[in-house]
Amino acid sequence: WFERPIATQQTAWSFVAQMRGYESAKAGGILWFGVDDAASTVYMPIYSTITEVPECLKEGNGDLYTYSPTSAWWTYNIVANWAYSKYSAMMPDIKKVQAAWEDKFNAQVEVVDEEVANMDATQASEFLTKYSCAQAQESTAAWKDLGIYLFVKYLDGQVHIRLKNQYM
C-alpha cells in the first residue's frame, strides 16, 4: 500500500563506507551516514578520524520512544512520515533538497582533503571533527526547515503551489 518497494519505512539508519586507503591517514575514510529512510535522507560525511559524535546523532538524544527536537533521527522521521501521505507529490521536493546537500558534501571532499594535508594528525582530527559535526548539524537543521515547508505546502490535503520554498 506504500508507493515504493525499497528504502522501507522500517529503516532506522543506513550508510556507505568510503574506504580511502589512497588518502593520508589524517583524512581517513568517510562514513556517509543517513538516518531513517534511505530514499529520503541526506548522507552526511562523518570522517573516520573524528573524536566526537555530532550532537544530532549522539546516543541519548532521543530514542524510539522519546522525541527530541535536536535529534537527526526524529527530524528525518518527521519529514519521511509526512511524505508517506503524498509520497509521489512530496518526494520531488525532498529530492531537490537532498541533492543540494549531497552535491555540496561531495564537492567539499577534495577541499577538505587539501585543508588537512598540511596539518599534523591531531590538528587534522580536530578539524575533521568540527567539520563533520557542523555538516551533520546544518543538514539536520535544513531538514527541519524542509519539514515545515512540506507541512505548509501540503496542509489539509491541499497543494499550495504559490508557496515559495525559502529552504531550498
PDB file of C-alpha atoms in Angstrom, residues 25-131:
ATOM      1  CA  ALA A  25      45.680   8.584   7.439  1.00  0.00           C
ATOM      2  CA  LYS A  26      44.941  12.131   8.571  1.00  0.00           C
ATOM      3  CA  ALA A  27      41.843  12.399   6.369  1.00  0.00           C
ATOM      4  CA  GLY A  28      40.944   8.726   6.506  1.00  0.00           C
ATOM      5  CA  GLY A  29      37.743   7.175   5.305  1.00  0.00           C
ATOM      6  CA  ILE A  30      34.333   8.749   5.225  1.00  0.00           C
ATOM      7  CA  LEU A  31      31.191   7.200   6.599  1.00  0.00           C
ATOM      8  CA  TRP A  32      28.322   8.655   4.541  1.00  0.00           C
ATOM      9  CA  PHE A  33      25.666   8.336   7.213  1.00  0.00           C
ATOM     10  CA  GLY A  34      21.924   8.792   6.840  1.00  0.00           C
ATOM     11  CA  VAL A  35      19.135   8.380   9.341  1.00  0.00           C
ATOM     12  CA  ASP A  36      15.684   6.956   8.737  1.00  0.00           C
ATOM     13  CA  ASP A  37      14.510   6.010   5.242  1.00  0.00           C
ATOM     14  CA  ALA A  38      17.335   5.631   2.727  1.00  0.00           C
ATOM     15  CA  ALA A  39      15.311   7.277  -0.052  1.00  0.00           C
ATOM     16  CA  SER A  40      14.596  10.437   1.918  1.00  0.00           C
ATOM     17  CA  THR A  41      17.719  11.039   3.967  1.00  0.00           C
ATOM     18  CA  VAL A  42      20.834  13.102   3.409  1.00  0.00           C
ATOM     19  CA  TYR A  43      24.044  11.106   3.538  1.00  0.00           C
ATOM     20  CA  MET A  44      26.279  13.326   5.640  1.00  0.00           C
ATOM     21  CA  PRO A  45      30.075  12.971   5.735  1.00  0.00           C
ATOM     22  CA  ILE A  46      31.389  11.594   9.003  1.00  0.00           C
ATOM     23  CA  TYR A  47      35.171  11.251   8.799  1.00  0.00           C
ATOM     24  CA  SER A  48      36.742   8.196  10.396  1.00  0.00           C
ATOM     25  CA  THR A  49      39.211  10.208  12.468  1.00  0.00           C
ATOM     26  CA  ILE A  50      36.687  12.308  14.398  1.00  0.00           C
ATOM     27  CA  THR A  51      36.808  12.289  18.181  1.00  0.00           C
ATOM     28  CA  GLU A  52      33.254  13.437  18.914  1.00  0.00           C
ATOM     29  CA  VAL A  53      29.814  12.466  17.649  1.00  0.00           C
ATOM     30  CA  PRO A  54      27.643  15.314  16.316  1.00  0.00           C
ATOM     31  CA  GLU A  55      25.007  16.330  18.874  1.00  0.00           C
ATOM     32  CA  CYS A  56      22.156  15.471  16.499  1.00  0.00           C
ATOM     33  CA  LEU A  57      23.452  11.876  16.249  1.00  0.00           C
ATOM     34  CA  LYS A  58      24.507  11.280  19.851  1.00  0.00           C
ATOM     35  CA  GLU A  59      23.232   8.314  21.787  1.00  0.00           C
ATOM     36  CA  GLY A  60      20.725   9.558  24.350  1.00  0.00           C
ATOM     37  CA  ASN A  61      19.489  12.389  22.147  1.00  0.00           C
ATOM     38  CA  GLY A  62      16.032  10.878  21.876  1.00  0.00           C
ATOM     39  CA  ASP A  63      15.184   7.292  21.065  1.00  0.00           C
ATOM     40  CA  LEU A  64      12.367   5.294  19.516  1.00  0.00           C
ATOM     41  CA  TYR A  65      10.018   6.234  22.378  1.00  0.00           C
ATOM     42  CA  THR A  66      11.405   9.630  23.378  1.00  0.00           C
ATOM     43  CA  TYR A  67      11.099  12.543  20.942  1.00  0.00           C
ATOM     44  CA  SER A  68      13.961  15.024  20.812  1.00  0.00           C
ATOM     45  CA  PRO A  69      13.758  18.186  18.686  1.00  0.00           C
ATOM     46  CA  THR A  70      17.566  18.132  18.303  1.00  0.00           C
ATOM     47  CA  SER A  71      17.765  14.520  17.127  1.00  0.00           C
ATOM     48  CA  ALA A  72      18.545  13.918  13.453  1.00  0.00           C
ATOM     49  CA  TRP A  73      16.638  10.627  13.595  1.00  0.00           C
ATOM     50  CA  TRP A  74      13.448  12.337  14.744  1.00  0.00           C
ATOM     51  CA  THR A  75      13.887  15.231  12.314  1.00  0.00           C
ATOM     52  CA  TYR A  76      14.270  12.943   9.311  1.00  0.00           C
ATOM     53  CA  ASN A  77      11.436  10.710  10.552  1.00  0.00           C
ATOM     54  CA  ILE A  78       9.027  13.625  10.692  1.00  0.00           C
ATOM     55  CA  VAL A  79       9.742  14.507   7.054  1.00  0.00           C
ATOM     56  CA  ALA A  80       9.513  10.904   5.870  1.00  0.00           C
ATOM     57  CA  ASN A  81       6.346  10.178   7.814  1.00  0.00           C
ATOM     58  CA  TRP A  82       4.639  13.276   6.438  1.00  0.00           C
ATOM     59  CA  ALA A  83       5.725  12.300   2.921  1.00  0.00           C
ATOM     60  CA  TYR A  84       4.010   8.902   3.226  1.00  0.00           C
ATOM     61  CA  SER A  85       0.666  10.690   2.912  1.00  0.00           C
ATOM     62  CA  LYS A  86       1.509  12.133  -0.526  1.00  0.00           C
ATOM     63  CA  TYR A  87       4.722  10.375  -1.466  1.00  0.00           C
ATOM     64  CA  SER A  88       4.638  10.974  -5.226  1.00  0.00           C
ATOM     65  CA  ALA A  89       3.892  14.667  -4.689  1.00  0.00           C
ATOM     66  CA  MET A  90       6.348  15.368  -1.868  1.00  0.00           C
ATOM     67  CA  MET A  91       9.282  13.247  -2.960  1.00  0.00           C
ATOM     68  CA  PRO A  92      10.372  15.666  -5.743  1.00  0.00           C
ATOM     69  CA  ASP A  93      10.602  18.443  -3.127  1.00  0.00           C
ATOM     70  CA  ILE A  94      12.590  16.179  -0.825  1.00  0.00           C
ATOM     71  CA  LYS A  95      14.905  15.038  -3.628  1.00  0.00           C
ATOM     72  CA  LYS A  96      15.768  18.657  -4.526  1.00  0.00           C
ATOM     73  CA  VAL A  97      16.956  19.445  -1.017  1.00  0.00           C
ATOM     74  CA  GLN A  98      18.636  16.051  -0.666  1.00  0.00           C
ATOM     75  CA  ALA A  99      20.572  16.557  -3.917  1.00  0.00           C
ATOM     76  CA  ALA A 100      21.639  20.080  -2.965  1.00  0.00           C
ATOM     77  CA  TRP A 101      23.138  18.893   0.339  1.00  0.00           C
ATOM     78  CA  GLU A 102      24.773  15.783  -1.059  1.00  0.00           C
ATOM     79  CA  ASP A 103      26.205  17.707  -4.040  1.00  0.00           C
ATOM     80  CA  LYS A 104      27.641  20.243  -1.578  1.00  0.00           C
ATOM     81  CA  PHE A 105      29.202  17.493   0.531  1.00  0.00           C
ATOM     82  CA  ASN A 106      30.695  15.720  -2.486  1.00  0.00           C
ATOM     83  CA  ALA A 107      32.165  18.978  -3.784  1.00  0.00           C
ATOM     84  CA  GLN A 108      33.783  19.669  -0.413  1.00  0.00           C
ATOM     85  CA  VAL A 109      35.637  16.348  -0.083  1.00  0.00           C
ATOM     86  CA  GLU A 110      38.609  17.438  -2.177  1.00  0.00           C
ATOM     87  CA  VAL A 111      38.749  20.829  -0.450  1.00  0.00           C
ATOM     88  CA  VAL A 112      38.673  19.204   2.985  1.00  0.00           C
ATOM     89  CA  ASP A 113      41.387  16.737   1.952  1.00  0.00           C
ATOM     90  CA  GLU A 114      43.609  19.619   0.823  1.00  0.00           C
ATOM     91  CA  GLU A 115      42.913  21.510   4.039  1.00  0.00           C
ATOM     92  CA  VAL A 116      44.113  18.686   6.293  1.00  0.00           C
ATOM     93  CA  ALA A 117      47.045  17.662   4.082  1.00  0.00           C
ATOM     94  CA  ASN A 118      49.448  20.085   5.790  1.00  0.00           C
ATOM     95  CA  MET A 119      48.195  19.534   9.333  1.00  0.00           C
ATOM     96  CA  ASP A 120      49.576  17.129  11.856  1.00  0.00           C
ATOM     97  CA  ALA A 121      47.315  14.207  12.823  1.00  0.00           C
ATOM     98  CA  THR A 122      45.917  15.915  15.932  1.00  0.00           C
ATOM     99  CA  GLN A 123      45.087  19.130  14.079  1.00  0.00           C
ATOM    100  CA  ALA A 124      43.531  17.152  11.224  1.00  0.00           C
ATOM    101  CA  SER A 125      41.377  15.149  13.636  1.00  0.00           C
ATOM    102  CA  GLU A 126      40.198  18.327  15.369  1.00  0.00           C
ATOM    103  CA  PHE A 127      39.409  19.965  12.027  1.00  0.00           C
ATOM    104  CA  LEU A 128      37.545  16.919  10.713  1.00  0.00           C
ATOM    105  CA  THR A 129      35.605  16.567  13.963  1.00  0.00           C
ATOM    106  CA  LYS A 130      34.432  20.182  13.741  1.00  0.00           C
ATOM    107  CA  TYR A 131      33.660  19.810  10.042  1.00  0.00           C
TER     108      TYR A 131
END
